[in-house]
Short mmCIF file of C-alpha atoms in Angstrom, two decimals:
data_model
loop_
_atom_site.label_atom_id
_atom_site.label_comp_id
_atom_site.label_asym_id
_atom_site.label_seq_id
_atom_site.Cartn_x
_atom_site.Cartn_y
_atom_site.Cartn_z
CA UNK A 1062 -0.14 15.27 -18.14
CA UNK A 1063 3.48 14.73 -17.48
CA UNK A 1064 5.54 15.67 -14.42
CA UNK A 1065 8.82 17.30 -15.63
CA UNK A 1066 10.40 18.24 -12.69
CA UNK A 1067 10.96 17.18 -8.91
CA UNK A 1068 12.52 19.56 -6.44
CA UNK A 1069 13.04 18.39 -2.94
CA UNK A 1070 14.66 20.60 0.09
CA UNK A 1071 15.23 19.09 3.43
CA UNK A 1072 13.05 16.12 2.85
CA UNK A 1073 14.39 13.29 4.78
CA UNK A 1074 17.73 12.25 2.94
CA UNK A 1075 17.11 14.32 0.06
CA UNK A 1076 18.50 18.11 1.72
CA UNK A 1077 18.83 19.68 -1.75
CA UNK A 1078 17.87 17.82 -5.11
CA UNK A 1079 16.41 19.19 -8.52
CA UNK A 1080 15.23 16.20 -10.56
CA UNK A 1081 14.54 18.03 -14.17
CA UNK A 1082 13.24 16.90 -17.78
CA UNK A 1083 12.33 13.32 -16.18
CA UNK A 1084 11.35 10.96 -18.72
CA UNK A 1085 7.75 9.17 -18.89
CA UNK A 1086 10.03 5.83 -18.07
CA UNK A 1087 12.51 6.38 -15.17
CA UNK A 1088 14.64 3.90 -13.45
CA UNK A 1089 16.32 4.43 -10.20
CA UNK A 1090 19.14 2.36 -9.05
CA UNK A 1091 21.12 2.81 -5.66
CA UNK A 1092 22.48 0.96 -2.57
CA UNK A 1093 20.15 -0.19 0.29
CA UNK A 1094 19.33 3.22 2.54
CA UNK A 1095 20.28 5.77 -0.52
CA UNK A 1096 16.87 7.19 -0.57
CA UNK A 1097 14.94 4.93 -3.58
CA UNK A 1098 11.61 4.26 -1.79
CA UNK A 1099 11.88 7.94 -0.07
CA UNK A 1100 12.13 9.28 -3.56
CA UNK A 1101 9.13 7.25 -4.24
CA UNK A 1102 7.46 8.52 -0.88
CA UNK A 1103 6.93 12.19 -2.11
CA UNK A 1104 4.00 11.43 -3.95
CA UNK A 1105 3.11 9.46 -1.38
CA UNK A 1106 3.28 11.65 1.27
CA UNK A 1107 1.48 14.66 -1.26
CA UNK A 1108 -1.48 11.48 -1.24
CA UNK A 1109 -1.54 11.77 2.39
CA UNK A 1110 -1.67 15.55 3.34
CA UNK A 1111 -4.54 15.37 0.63
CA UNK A 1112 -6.40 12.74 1.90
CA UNK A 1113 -5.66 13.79 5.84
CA UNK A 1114 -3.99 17.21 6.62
CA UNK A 1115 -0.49 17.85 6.94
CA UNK A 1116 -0.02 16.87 10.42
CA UNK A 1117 -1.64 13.08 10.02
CA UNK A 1118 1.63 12.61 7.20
CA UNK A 1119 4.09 14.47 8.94
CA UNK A 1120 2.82 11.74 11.81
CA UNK A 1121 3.04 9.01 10.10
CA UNK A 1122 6.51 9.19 8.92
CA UNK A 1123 7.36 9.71 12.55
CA UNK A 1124 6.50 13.73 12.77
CA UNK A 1125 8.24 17.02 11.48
CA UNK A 1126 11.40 16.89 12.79
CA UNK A 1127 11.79 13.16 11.24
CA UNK A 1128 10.89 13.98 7.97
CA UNK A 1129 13.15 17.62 8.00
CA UNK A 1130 16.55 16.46 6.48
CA UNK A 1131 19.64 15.81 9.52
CA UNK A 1132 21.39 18.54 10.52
CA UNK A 1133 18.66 21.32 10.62
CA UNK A 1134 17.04 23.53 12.40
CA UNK A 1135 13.73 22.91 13.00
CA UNK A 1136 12.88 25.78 14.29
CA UNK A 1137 14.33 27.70 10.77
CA UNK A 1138 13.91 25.22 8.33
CA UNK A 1139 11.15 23.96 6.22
CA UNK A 1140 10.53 20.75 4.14
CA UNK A 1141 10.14 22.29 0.28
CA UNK A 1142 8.67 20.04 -2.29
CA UNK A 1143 7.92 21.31 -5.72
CA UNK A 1144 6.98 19.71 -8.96
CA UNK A 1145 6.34 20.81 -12.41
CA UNK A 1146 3.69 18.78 -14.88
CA UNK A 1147 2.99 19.95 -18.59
CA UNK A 1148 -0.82 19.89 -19.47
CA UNK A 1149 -2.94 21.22 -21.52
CA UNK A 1150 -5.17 24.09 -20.91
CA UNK A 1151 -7.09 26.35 -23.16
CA UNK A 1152 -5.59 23.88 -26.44
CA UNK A 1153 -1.56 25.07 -25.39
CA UNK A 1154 0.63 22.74 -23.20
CA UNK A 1155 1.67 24.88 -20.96
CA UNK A 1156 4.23 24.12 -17.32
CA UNK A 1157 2.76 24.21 -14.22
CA UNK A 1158 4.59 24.41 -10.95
CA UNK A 1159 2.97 22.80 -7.52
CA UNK A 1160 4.55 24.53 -4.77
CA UNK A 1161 4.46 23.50 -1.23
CA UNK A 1162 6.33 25.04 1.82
CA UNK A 1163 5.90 23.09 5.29
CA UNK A 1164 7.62 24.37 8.43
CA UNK A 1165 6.76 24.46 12.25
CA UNK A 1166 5.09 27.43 13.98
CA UNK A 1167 5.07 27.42 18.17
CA UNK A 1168 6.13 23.56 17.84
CA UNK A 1169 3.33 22.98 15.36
CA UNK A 1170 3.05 21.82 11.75
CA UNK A 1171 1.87 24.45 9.17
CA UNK A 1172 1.73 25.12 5.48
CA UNK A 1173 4.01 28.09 5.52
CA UNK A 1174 3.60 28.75 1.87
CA UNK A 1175 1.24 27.03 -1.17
CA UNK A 1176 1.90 28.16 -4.50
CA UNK A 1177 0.39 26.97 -8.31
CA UNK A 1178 1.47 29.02 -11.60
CA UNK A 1179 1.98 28.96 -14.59
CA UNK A 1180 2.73 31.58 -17.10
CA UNK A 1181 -0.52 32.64 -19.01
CA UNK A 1182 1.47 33.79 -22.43
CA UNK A 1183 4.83 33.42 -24.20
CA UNK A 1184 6.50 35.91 -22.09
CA UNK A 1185 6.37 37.11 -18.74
CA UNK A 1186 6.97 35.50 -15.64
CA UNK A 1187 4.85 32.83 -14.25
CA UNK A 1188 1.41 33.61 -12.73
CA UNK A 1189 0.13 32.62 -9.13
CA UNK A 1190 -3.19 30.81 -9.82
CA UNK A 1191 -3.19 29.87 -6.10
CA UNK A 1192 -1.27 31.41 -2.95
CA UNK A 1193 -1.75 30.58 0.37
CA UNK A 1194 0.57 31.60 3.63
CA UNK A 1195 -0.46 29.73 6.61
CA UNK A 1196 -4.22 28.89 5.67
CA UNK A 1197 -4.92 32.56 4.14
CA UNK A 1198 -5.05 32.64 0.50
CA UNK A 1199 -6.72 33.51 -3.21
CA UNK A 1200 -7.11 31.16 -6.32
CA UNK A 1201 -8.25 32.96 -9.41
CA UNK A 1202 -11.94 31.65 -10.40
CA UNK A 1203 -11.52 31.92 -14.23
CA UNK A 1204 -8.16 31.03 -14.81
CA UNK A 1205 -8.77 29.68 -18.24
CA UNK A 1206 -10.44 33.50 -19.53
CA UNK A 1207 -7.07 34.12 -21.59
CA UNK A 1208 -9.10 37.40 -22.77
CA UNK A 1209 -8.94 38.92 -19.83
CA UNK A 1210 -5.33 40.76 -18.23
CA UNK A 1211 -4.10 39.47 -14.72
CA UNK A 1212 -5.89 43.15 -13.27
CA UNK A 1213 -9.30 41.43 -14.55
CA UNK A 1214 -9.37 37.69 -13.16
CA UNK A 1215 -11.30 37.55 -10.37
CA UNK A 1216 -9.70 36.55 -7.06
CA UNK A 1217 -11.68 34.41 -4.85
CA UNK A 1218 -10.12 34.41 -1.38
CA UNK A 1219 -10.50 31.40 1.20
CA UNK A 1220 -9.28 30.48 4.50
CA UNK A 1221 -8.17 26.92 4.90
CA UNK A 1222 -6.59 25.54 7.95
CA UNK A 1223 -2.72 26.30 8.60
CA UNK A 1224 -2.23 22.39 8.29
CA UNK A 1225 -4.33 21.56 5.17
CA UNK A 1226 -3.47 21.54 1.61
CA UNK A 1227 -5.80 24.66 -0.12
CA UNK A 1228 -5.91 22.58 -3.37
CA UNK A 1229 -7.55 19.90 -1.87
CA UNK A 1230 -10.38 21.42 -1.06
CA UNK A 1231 -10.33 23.76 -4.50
CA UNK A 1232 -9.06 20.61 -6.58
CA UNK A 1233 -11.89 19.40 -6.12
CA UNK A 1234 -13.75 21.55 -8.71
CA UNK A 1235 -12.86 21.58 -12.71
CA UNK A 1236 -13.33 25.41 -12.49
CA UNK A 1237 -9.67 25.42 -11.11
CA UNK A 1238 -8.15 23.22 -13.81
CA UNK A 1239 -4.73 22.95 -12.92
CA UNK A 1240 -5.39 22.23 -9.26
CA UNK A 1241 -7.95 19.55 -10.11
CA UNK A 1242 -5.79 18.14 -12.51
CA UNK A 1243 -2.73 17.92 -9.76
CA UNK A 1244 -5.13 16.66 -7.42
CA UNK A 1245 -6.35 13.77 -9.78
CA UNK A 1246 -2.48 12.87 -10.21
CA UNK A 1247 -1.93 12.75 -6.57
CA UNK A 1248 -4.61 11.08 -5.71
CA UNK A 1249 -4.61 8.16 -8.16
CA UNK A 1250 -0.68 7.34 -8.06
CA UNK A 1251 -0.60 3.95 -7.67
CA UNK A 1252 2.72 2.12 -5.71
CA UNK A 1253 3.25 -1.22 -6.57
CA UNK A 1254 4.95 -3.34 -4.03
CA UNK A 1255 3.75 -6.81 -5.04
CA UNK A 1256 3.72 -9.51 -2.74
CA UNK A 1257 3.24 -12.94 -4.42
CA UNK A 1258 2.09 -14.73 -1.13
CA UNK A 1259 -0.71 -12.08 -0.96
CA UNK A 1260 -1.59 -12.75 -4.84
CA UNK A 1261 -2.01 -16.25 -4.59
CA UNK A 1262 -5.27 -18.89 -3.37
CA UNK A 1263 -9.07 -18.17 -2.43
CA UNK A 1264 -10.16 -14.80 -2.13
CA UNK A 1265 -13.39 -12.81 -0.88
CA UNK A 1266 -15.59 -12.87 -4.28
CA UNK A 1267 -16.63 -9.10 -3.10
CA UNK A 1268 -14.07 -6.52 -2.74
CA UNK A 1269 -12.22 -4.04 -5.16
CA UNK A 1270 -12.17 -5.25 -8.40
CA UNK A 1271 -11.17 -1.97 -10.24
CA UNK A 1272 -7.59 -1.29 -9.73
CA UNK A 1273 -4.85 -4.24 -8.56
CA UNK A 1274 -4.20 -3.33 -4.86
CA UNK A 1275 -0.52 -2.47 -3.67
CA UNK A 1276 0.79 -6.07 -3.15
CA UNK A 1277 -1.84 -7.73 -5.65
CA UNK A 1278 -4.19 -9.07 -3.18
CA UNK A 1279 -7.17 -8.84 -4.67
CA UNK A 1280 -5.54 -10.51 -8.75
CA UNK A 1281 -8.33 -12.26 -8.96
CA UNK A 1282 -11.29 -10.00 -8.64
CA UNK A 1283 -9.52 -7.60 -10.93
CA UNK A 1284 -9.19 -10.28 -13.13
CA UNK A 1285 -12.53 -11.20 -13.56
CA UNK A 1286 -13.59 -7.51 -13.79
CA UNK A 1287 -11.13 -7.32 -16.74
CA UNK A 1288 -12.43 -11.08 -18.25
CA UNK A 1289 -15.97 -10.02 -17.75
CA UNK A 1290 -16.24 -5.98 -18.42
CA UNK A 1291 -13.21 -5.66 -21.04
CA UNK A 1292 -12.91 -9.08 -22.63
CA UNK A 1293 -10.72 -7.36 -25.38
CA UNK A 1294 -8.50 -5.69 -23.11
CA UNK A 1295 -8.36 -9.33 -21.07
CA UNK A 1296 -7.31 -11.49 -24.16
CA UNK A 1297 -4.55 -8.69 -25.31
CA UNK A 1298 -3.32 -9.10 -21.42
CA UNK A 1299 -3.12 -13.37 -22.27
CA UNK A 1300 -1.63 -12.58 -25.87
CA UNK A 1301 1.28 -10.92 -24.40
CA UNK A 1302 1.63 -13.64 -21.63
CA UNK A 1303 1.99 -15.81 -24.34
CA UNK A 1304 4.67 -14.39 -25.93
CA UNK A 1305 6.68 -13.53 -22.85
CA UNK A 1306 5.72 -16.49 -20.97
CA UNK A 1307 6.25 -19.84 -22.83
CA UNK A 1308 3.71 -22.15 -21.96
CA UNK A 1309 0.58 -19.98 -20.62
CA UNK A 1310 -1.77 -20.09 -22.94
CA UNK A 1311 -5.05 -18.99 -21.33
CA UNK A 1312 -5.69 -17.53 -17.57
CA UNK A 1313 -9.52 -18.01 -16.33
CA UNK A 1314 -10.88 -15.90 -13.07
CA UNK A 1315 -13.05 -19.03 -11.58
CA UNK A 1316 -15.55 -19.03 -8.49
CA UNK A 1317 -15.49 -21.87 -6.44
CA UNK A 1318 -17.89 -24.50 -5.13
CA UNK A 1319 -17.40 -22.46 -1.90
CA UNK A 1320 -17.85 -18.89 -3.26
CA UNK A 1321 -13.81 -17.64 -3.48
CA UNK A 1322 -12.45 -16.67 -6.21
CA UNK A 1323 -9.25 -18.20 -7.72
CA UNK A 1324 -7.20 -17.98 -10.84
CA UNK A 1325 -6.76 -21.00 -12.98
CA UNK A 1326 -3.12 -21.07 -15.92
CA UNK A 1327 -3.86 -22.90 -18.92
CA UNK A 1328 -0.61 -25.03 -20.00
CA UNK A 1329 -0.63 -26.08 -23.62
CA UNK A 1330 1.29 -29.37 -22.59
CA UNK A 1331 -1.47 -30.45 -20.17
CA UNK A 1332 -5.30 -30.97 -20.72
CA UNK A 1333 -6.61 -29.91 -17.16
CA UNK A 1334 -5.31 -26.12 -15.73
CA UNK A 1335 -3.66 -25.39 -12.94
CA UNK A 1336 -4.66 -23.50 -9.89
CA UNK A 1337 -2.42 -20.21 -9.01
CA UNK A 1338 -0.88 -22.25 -6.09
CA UNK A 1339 0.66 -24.61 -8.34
CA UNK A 1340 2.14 -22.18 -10.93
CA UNK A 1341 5.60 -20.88 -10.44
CA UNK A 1342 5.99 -16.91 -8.90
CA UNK A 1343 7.02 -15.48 -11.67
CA UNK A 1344 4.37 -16.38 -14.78
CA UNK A 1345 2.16 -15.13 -11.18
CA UNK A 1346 4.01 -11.88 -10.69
CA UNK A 1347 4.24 -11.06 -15.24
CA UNK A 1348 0.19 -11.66 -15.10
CA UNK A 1349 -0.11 -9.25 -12.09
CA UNK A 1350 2.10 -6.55 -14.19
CA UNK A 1351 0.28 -7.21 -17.14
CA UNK A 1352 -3.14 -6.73 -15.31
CA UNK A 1353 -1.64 -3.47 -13.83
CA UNK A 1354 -0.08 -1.96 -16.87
CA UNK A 1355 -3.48 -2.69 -19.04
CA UNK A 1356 -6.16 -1.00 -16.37
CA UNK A 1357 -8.93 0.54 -18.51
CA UNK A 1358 -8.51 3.16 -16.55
CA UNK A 1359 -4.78 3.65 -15.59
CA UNK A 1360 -2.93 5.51 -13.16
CA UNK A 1361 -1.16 8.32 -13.69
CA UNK A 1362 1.32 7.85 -12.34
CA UNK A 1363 3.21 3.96 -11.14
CA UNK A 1364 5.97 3.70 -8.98
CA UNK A 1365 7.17 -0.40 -9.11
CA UNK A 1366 9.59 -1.23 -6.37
CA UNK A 1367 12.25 -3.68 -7.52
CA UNK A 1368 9.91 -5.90 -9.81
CA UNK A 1369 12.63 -8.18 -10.29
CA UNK A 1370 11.91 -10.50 -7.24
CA UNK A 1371 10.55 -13.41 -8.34
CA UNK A 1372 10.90 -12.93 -11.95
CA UNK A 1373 13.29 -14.96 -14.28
CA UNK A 1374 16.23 -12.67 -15.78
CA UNK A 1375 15.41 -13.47 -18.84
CA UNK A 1376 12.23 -11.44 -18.15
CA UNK A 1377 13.40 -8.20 -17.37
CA UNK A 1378 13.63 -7.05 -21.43
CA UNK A 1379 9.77 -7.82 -21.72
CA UNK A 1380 8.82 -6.54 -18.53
CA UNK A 1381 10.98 -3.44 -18.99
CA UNK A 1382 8.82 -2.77 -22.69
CA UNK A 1383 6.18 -3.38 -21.17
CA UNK A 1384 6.18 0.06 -18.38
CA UNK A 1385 8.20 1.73 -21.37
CA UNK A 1386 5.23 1.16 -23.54
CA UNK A 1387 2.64 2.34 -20.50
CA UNK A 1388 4.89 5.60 -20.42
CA UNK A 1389 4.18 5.88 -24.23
CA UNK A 1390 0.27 5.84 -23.67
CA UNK A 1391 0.94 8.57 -21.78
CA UNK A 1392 1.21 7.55 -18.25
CA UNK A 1393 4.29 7.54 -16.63
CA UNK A 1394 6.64 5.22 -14.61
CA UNK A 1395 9.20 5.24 -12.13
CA UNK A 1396 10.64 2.20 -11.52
CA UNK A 1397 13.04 0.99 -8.55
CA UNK A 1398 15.71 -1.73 -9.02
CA UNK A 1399 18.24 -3.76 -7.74
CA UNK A 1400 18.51 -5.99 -11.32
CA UNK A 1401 21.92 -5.37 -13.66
CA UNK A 1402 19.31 -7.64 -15.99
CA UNK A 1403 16.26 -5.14 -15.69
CA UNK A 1404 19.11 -2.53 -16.14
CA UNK A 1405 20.50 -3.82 -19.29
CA UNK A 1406 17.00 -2.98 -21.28
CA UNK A 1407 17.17 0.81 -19.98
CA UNK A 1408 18.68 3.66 -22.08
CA UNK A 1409 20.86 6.13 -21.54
CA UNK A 1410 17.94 9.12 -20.60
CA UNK A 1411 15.79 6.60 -18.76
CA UNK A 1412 18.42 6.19 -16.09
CA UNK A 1413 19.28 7.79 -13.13
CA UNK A 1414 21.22 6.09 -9.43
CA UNK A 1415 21.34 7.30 -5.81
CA UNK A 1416 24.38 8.39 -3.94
CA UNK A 1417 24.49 9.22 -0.21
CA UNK A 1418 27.92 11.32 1.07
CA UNK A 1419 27.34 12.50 4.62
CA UNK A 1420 23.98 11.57 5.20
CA UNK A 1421 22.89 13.31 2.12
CA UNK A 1422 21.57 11.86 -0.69
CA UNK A 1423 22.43 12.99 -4.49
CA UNK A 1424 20.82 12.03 -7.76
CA UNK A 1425 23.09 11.30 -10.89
CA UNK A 1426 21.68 11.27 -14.25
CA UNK A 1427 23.21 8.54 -16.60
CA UNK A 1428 22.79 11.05 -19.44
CA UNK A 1429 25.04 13.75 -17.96
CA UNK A 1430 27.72 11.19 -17.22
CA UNK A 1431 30.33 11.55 -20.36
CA UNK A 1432 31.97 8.09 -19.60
CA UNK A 1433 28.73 6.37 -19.46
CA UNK A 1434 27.15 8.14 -22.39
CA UNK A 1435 30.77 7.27 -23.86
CA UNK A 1436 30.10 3.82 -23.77
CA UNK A 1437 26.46 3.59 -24.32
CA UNK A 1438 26.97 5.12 -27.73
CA UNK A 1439 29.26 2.46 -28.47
CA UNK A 1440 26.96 -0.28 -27.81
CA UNK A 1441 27.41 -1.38 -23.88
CA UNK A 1442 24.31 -1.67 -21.96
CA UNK A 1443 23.73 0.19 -18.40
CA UNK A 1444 23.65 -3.37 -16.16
CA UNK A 1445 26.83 -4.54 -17.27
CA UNK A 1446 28.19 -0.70 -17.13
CA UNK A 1447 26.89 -0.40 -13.68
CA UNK A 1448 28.47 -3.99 -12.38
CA UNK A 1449 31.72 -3.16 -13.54
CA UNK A 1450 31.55 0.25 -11.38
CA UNK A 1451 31.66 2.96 -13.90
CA UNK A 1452 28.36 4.66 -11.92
CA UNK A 1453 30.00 6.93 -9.53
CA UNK A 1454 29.49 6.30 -6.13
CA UNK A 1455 26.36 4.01 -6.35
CA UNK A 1456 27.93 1.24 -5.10
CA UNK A 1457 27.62 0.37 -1.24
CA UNK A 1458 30.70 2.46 0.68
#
């Protein structure tokens, strides 16, 4: 599945915004406090009304009335976030649109409105597969009976509470495919916010060893799953280290005397390898990438923040191929960054920046821009494009 479409109203920064025919490889650019890790957020805040209720995500991001955009009225407003995926179902690709409606009733947090449809033929306007108002609600049981007219599908109403998500609890079952499917994209979104301090040295032999955590902790354990479990997915992982990173030519997951874990880099100019605390951040940092972008069982969905740090400029092509290709084995990537470098290996449709006027926060599309589109067609590259000003707006005020 891909997610097309991203409409925000009144969530934090972003008051109005309609993010449309997003790419499976997007890059956000933007000054510090323009919204790039809030953009970023809405999945994960989706993650945590899923995993919690609404209330525990409203509270963590400081409660309703912090989350609702500046200037409204809490009391008449609500926090709208909606986004359209394209998956298959019944052997058609077909648009589905996850609709969620969050306001405050009596100084409380409710879903005022949950909404999936889709349209069940060529024509006709989409159908509601789910609807809930406040907790009360139907989902249609055999949504994938394509035989059958909308009088004939059979309703199956529920009550939920006001503050939970209905499709988590009916996501949870493949009989209502396009709310389990959602749910299995929320849920396994994966942010990366890698930390090389928390990469590197001895760590716990036991632990999770199936997915790289959020800042990388736990490299090494993933590591030797991959070495051990997927030894061809493992050696593809050091081929491409060797070609991007001169030098490395073999990584080795090793337990030690004491029972950690630790990494050991391979150096074709010495005889003995090194331990991860010796080697530099950034052949560190490519490895942990690598790792990520070569799961056996890959997210989703990845949303990188700024994956520059720590990486050599001369990087940023390879590592910028490297979520492109992810996108092109159908997952797909948003990427955060502060690097004209990283920049300079994006086209035109993969780009997009952040501008805040008046506390509110736009979203430009380098596509739509004639003067950039101008000049990409004639051969410049986005980075240098975006250092010499030409994207409206972007730059700090």
């Amino acid at each position: 599945m891909k997610i097309e479409t991203i409409r925000l109203r009144n969530f934090k920064a972003f008051r109005e915004v309609n993010l449309t025919d997003l790419p499976g490889f997007l890059v956000v650019v933007g000054a510090n406090g323009t919204g790039k890790t809030t953009l970023f957020d809405v999945f994960g805040f989706l993650h945590d009304c899923l995993k919690g209720n609404v209330r525990t995500a409203l509270d963590k991001r400081g409660r309703f009335r912090e989350v609702l955009s500046r200037g409204c009225d809490p009391e008449k407003d609500s926090i709208i976030v909606e986004i359209q995926y394209r998956m298959e179902i019944t052997g058609k690709e077909r648009l589905v649109t996850y609709s969620v409606e969050i306001g405050e009733v009596g100084g409380q947090p409710v879903v005022l409105r949950e909404v999936l449809r889709y349209k069940r033929g060529r024509h006709g306007k989409p159908f509601h597969f789910l609807d809930f108002i406040q907790g009360d609600g139907y989902a249609i049981v055999n949504e994938e009976d394509f035989t059958k007219s909308e009088e004939e599908l059979e309703r199956e109403t529920q009550r939920v509470a006001p503050d939970a998500l209905a499709i988590k609890g009916l996501g949870q079952f493949e009989r209502f495919k396009a709310a389990n499917v959602f749910r299995q994209l929320i849920e396994h979104w994966h942010v990366s916010d890698f930390h090389i301090s928390a990469a590197r040295g001895r760590k716990d032999a036991s632990g999770d060893s199936e997915h790289l955590s959020e800042s990388g902790d736990n490299l090494p354990l993933v590591a030797r799953t991959l070495h051990e479990q997927h030894p061809a997915v493992f050696q593809h992982i050091l081929d491409i280290m060797a070609r991007r990173v001169p030098g490395v030519s073999a990584v080795e997951p090793m337990l030690m005397d004491d029972g950690y874990l630790s990494l050991r880099f391979q150096d074709g100019s010495f005889k003995t390898p090194f331990l991860d605390r010796y080697v530099s951040d950034g052949t560190i940092k490519m490895f942990a990438y690598l790792v990520l972008l070569h799961d056996p069982n890959p997210h989703p969905l990845l949303c990188v923040e700024e994956p520059e740090n720590q990486l050599y400029p001369t990087l940023m092509g390879a590592l910028a191929e490297e979520f492109r290709a992810y996108a092109n084995r159908g997952g797909q990537v948003f990427v955060s960054t502060h690097s004209p470098d990283f920049l300079n290996a994006i086209e035109l449709e993969e780009a997009c920046w952040l501008v805040k006027r008046d506390g509110r926060t736009e979203v430009h599309r380098a596509k739509d821009n004639a003067q950039v589109a101008a000049y990409m067609a004639e051969g410049d590259q986005l980075g240098y494009l975006w250092k010499e000003g030409f994207f409206d707006g972007a730059d700090p005020q």
